Structures are given as structure tokens and as C-alpha cells.
CSV table of C-alpha atoms in Angstrom, one decimal:
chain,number,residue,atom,x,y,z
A,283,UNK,CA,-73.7,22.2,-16.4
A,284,UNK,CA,-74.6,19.1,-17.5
A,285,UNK,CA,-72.6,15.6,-17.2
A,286,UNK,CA,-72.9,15.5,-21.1
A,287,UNK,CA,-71.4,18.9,-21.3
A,288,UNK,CA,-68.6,18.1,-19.4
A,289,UNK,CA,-65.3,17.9,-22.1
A,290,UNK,CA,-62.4,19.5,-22.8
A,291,UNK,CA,-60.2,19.4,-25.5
A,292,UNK,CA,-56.4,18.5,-25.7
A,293,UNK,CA,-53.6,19.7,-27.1
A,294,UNK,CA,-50.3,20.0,-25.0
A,295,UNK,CA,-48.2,17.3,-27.6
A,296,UNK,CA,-48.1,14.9,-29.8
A,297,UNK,CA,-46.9,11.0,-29.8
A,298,UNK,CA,-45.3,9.7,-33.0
A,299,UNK,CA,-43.9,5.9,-34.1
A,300,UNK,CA,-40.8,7.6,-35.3
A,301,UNK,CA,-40.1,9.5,-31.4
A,302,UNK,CA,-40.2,6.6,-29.3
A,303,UNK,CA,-37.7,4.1,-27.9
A,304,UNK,CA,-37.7,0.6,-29.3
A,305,UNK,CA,-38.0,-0.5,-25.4
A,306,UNK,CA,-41.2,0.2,-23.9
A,307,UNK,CA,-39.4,0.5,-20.0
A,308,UNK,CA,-36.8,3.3,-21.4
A,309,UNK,CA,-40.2,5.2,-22.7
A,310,UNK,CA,-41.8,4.7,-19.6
A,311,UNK,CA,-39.0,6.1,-17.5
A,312,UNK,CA,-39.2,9.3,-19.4
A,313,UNK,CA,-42.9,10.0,-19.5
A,314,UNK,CA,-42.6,9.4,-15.8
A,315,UNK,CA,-39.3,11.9,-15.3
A,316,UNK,CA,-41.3,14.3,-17.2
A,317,UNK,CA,-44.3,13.8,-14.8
A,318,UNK,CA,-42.3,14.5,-12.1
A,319,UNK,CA,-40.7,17.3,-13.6
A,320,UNK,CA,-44.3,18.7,-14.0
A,321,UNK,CA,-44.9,18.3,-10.6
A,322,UNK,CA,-47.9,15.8,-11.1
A,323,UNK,CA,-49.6,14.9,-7.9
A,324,UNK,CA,-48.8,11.7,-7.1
A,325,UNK,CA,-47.1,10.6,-10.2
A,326,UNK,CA,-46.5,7.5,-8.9
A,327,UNK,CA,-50.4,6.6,-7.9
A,328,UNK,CA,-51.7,3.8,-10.4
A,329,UNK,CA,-55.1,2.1,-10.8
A,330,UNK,CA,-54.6,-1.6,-10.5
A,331,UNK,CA,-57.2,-3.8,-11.6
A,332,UNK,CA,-57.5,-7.2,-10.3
A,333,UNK,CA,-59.9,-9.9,-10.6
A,334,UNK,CA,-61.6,-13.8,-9.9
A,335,UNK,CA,-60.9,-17.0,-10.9
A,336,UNK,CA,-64.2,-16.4,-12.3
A,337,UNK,CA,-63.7,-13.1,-13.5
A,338,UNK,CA,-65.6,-10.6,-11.0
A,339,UNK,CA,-63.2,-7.2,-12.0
A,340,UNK,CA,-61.7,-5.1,-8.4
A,341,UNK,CA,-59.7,-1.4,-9.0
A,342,UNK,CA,-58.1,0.2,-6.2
A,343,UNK,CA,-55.3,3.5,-6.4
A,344,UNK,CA,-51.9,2.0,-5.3
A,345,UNK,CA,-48.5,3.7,-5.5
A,346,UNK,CA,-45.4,1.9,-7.8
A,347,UNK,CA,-42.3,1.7,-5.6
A,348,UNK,CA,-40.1,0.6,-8.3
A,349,UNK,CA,-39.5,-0.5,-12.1
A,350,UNK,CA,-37.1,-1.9,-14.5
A,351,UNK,CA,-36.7,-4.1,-17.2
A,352,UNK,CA,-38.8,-6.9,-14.9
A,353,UNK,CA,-41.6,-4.8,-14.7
A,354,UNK,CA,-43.8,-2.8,-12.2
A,355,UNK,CA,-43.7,-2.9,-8.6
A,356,UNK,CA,-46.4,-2.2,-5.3
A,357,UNK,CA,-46.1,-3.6,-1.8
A,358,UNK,CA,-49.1,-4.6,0.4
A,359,UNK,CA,-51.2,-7.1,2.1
A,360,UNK,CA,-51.3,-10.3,1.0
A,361,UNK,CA,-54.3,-11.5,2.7
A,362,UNK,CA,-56.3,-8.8,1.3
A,363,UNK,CA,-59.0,-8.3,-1.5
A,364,UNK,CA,-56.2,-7.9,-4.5
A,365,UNK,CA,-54.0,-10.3,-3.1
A,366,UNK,CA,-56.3,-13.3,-2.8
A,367,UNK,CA,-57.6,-12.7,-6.1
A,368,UNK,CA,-54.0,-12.3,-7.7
A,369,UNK,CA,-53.2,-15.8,-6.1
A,370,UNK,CA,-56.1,-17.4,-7.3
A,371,UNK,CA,-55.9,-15.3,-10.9
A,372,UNK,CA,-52.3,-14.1,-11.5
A,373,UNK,CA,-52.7,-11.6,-14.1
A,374,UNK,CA,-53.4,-7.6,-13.4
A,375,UNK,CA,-53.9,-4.3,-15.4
A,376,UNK,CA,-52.1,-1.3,-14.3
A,377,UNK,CA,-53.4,2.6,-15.5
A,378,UNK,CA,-51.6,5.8,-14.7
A,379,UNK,CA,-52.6,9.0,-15.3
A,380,UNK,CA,-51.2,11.9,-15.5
A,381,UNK,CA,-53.8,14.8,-15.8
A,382,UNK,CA,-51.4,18.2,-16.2
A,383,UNK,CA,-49.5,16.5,-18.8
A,384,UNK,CA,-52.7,14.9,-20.8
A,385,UNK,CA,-51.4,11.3,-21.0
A,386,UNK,CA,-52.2,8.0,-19.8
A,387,UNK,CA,-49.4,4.3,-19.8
A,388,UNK,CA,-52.2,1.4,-19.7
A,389,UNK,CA,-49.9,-1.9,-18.5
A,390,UNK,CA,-51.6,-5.5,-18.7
A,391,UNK,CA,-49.3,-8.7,-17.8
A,392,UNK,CA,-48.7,-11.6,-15.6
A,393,UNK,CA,-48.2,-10.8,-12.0
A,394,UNK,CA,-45.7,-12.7,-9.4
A,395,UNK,CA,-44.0,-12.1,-5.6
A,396,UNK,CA,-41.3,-9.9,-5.4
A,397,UNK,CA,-37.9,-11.9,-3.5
A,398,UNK,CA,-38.2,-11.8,0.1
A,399,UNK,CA,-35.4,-9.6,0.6
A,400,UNK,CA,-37.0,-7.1,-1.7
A,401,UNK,CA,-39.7,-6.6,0.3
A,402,UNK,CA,-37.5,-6.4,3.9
A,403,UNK,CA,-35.5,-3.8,2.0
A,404,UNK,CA,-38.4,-1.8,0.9
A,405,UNK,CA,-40.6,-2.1,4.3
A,406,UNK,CA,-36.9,-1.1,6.4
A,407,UNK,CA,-37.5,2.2,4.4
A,408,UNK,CA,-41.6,3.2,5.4
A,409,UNK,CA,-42.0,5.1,8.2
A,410,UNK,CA,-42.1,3.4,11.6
A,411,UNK,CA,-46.3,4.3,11.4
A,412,UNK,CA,-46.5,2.8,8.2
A,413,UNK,CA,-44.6,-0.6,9.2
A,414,UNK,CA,-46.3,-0.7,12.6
A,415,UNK,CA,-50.2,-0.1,10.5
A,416,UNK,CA,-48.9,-3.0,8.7
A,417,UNK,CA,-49.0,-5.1,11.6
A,418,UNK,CA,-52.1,-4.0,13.1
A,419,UNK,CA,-54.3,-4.4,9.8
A,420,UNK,CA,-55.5,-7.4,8.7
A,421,UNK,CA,-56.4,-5.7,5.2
A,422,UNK,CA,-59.9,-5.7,3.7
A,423,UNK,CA,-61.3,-8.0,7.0
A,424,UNK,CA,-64.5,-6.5,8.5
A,425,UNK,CA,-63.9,-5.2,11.8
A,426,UNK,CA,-66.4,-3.8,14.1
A,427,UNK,CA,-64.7,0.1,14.5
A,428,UNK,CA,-62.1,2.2,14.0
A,429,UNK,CA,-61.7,1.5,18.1
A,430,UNK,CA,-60.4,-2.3,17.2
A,431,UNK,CA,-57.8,-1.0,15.0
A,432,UNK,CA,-56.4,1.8,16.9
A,433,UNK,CA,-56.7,-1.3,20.2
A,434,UNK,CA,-54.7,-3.8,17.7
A,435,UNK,CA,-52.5,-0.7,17.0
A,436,UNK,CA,-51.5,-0.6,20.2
A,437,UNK,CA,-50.9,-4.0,21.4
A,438,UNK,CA,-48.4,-3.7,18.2
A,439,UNK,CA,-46.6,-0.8,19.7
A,440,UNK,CA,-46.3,-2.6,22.8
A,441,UNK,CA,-44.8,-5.7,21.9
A,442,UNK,CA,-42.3,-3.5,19.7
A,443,UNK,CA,-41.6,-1.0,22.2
A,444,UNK,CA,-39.3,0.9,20.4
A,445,UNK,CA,-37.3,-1.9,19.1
A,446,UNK,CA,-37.1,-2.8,15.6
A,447,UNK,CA,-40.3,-3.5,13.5
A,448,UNK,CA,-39.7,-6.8,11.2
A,449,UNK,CA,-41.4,-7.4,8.0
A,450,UNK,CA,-44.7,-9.2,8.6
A,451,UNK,CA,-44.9,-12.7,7.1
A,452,UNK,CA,-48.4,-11.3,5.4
A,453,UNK,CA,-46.6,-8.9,3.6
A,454,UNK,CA,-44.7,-7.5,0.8
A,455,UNK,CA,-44.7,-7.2,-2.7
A,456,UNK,CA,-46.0,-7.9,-6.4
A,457,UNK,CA,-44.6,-7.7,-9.6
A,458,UNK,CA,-46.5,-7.1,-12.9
A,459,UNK,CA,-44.9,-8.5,-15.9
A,460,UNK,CA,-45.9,-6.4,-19.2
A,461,UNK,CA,-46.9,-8.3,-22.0
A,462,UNK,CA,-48.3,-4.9,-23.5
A,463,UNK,CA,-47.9,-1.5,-22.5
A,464,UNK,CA,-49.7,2.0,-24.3
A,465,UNK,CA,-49.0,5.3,-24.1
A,466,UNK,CA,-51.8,7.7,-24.5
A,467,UNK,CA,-51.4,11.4,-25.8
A,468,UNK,CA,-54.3,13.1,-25.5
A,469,UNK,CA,-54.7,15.0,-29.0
A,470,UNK,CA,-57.5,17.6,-30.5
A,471,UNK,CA,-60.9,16.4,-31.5
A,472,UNK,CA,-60.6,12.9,-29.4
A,473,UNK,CA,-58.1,12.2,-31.9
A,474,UNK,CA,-55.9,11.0,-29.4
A,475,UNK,CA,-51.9,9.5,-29.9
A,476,UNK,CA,-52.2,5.7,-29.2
A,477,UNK,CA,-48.6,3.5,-29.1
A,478,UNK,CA,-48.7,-0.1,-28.0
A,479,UNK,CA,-45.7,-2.2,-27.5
A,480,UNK,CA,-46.7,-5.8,-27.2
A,481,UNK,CA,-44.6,-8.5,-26.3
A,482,UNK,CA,-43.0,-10.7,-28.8
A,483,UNK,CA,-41.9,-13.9,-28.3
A,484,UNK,CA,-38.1,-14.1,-26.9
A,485,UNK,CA,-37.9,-10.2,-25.5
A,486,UNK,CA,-38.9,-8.2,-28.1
A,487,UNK,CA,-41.6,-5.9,-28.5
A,488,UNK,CA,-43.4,-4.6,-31.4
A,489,UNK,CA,-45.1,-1.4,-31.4
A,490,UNK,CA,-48.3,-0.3,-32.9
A,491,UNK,CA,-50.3,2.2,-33.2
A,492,UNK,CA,-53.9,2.3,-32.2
A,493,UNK,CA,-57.1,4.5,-33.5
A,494,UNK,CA,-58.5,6.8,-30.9
């Protein structure tokens, strides 16, 4: 078959003005309940799409580790690819989607450090792999092999021992800001459900809808 061929149609629900929460963050945590109650892989998995002062695009799969009315939330490495480009351009685009259920949430907004003590709180929680990886990596730096990093790996375990592992100072997290979020219902004949929300001035929202 053909990559032209390849298509399928949709036609699990429907997305309507009249059905949907006022707030755009109260309609987000129930599409992503009900991804979870469907047992979507990775529900929490998101493209986010960074770029240059000068506008050369980046996407890379990262995982949200919280929400709320402040908006979207991953950890990582500041000194890597997304994080210099968010310092030198704050502003992101977030995509999840959510394959068994036929939908996608597109998120665009500003993007700024999470507190200090968030991320101390969050990185207590990883695994003690995870929080000693994060000291060995220097994200998105050429190295030579995977033989430097397990060696930088285990100078890291050695000077930890089996103490506790502290939050690096290159580390910890972002926060997009919405200033429009859409929900995408995938419908029969490309037809598809669009609803934006897009950010009034003050803290409203108003919500459109969009053709397919």
C-alpha cells in the first residue's frame, strides 16, 4: 500500500460549543481523565515545539508532570537544545495526542521557570537513576560514546555514594502559559470537531470554533 492510500476515517464522538466548559483547563482535565481511563499509552507524552531568536523551529516528545490554572508543566535540562532556545525565545507550542480516543489539545503560549522549590519537589520524586542521569548528562552536548557517559555516570554515583541526590543547579522546570488552546475531535469525512479558546484580555477566554 501506498503512502497516499494510507487513511482512515473517524468516528468515535463528537465536540460541540454547547458541551464544553467555559474554562479551557477544566476541559482539558477531562479529556485527559478520559485518556487515562482509556488506557492511552503515555497520555501524558506531548510534542513541544521550540524555536530561535531567529526562528529555526525544534520538536522533541516530553512528558507533562503537572497543570492547573497556570498552565503546563515539564522538567529538564536547561542547558540543552529547548532550553537555550526558550531563553533566548520564550514562547512554545505544546501537541498531545491521543490516538485510541481520536483527539488532539494543540497549546501555544508564553513559557517561564517553574519556582525553585517546585522543581526540588518534583526531582525528590524520580527515581534515584533518573536524578543521578540528571547529573551525569550535560543534555544535547556532543560526546564521544556512550563509554563517557556511563564513566561520568559513575563518578556521579561515587561522589553520592548512597547519600542523598540534590537537585542540579542545571535543572528543573518550565511552564507554558496558554494564550490559546484547541481541542480536536476527529469526525467522518476529515470533517473534524475544532474548539479554540483564546485568551482575552483580563482572564477570560473566548471560544471558537474552527473549519477542519
Amino acid at each position: 500500500m501506498s503512502l497516499a492510500d494510507l487513511r482512515r476515517d473517524y468516528a468515535r464522538a463528537r465536540l460541540d460549543e454547547a458541551d464544553v466548559s467555559h474554562d479551557p483547563m477544566v476541559e482539558f482535565a477531562r479529556w485527559f481523565a478520559e485518556a487515562q481511563e482509556a488506557q492511552v499509552a503515555d497520555a501524558n507524552a506531548m510534542t513541544l515545539a521550540t524555536a530561535t531568536a531567529d526562528g529555526q523551529p525544534s520538536a522533541r516528545i516530553v512528558l507533562l508532570k503537572a497543570f492547573d490554572e497556570r498552565g503546563f508543566v515539564f522538567f529538564t535540562d536547561y542547558r540543552s537544545r529547548k532550553g537555550a532556545e526558550l531563553e533566548a525565545n520564550p514562547r512554545a507550542a505544546l501537541v498531545f495526542y491521543w490516538h485510541e480516543l481520536e483527539r488532539q489539545v494543540r497549546i501555544t503560549g508564553g513559557v517561564a521557570l517553574t519556582s525553585r522549590e517546585d522543581s526540588e519537589r518534583y526531582f525528590a520524586s524520580r527515581p534515584i537513576g533518573s536524578r543521578l542521569g540528571a547529573w551525569a548528562s550535560h543534555q544535547s552536548r556532543v560526546i564521544p560514546g556512550r563509554a563517557a557517559l556511563e564513566s561520568d555516570l559513575r563518578e556521579v554515583e561515587a561522589r553520592f555514594g548512597d547519600g542523598e541526590v540534590p537537585l542540579p543547579p542545571h535543572w528543573g522546570g518550565y511552564r507554558v502559559v496558554p494564550d490559546a488552546i484547541e481541542f480536536w475531535q476527529g469526525r467522518e469525512s476529515r470533517l473534524h470537531d475544532r474548539i479554540r479558546y483564546v485568551r482575552e484580555s483580563g482572564s477570560g477566554w473566548r471560544v471558537q470554533r474552527l473549519s477542519p
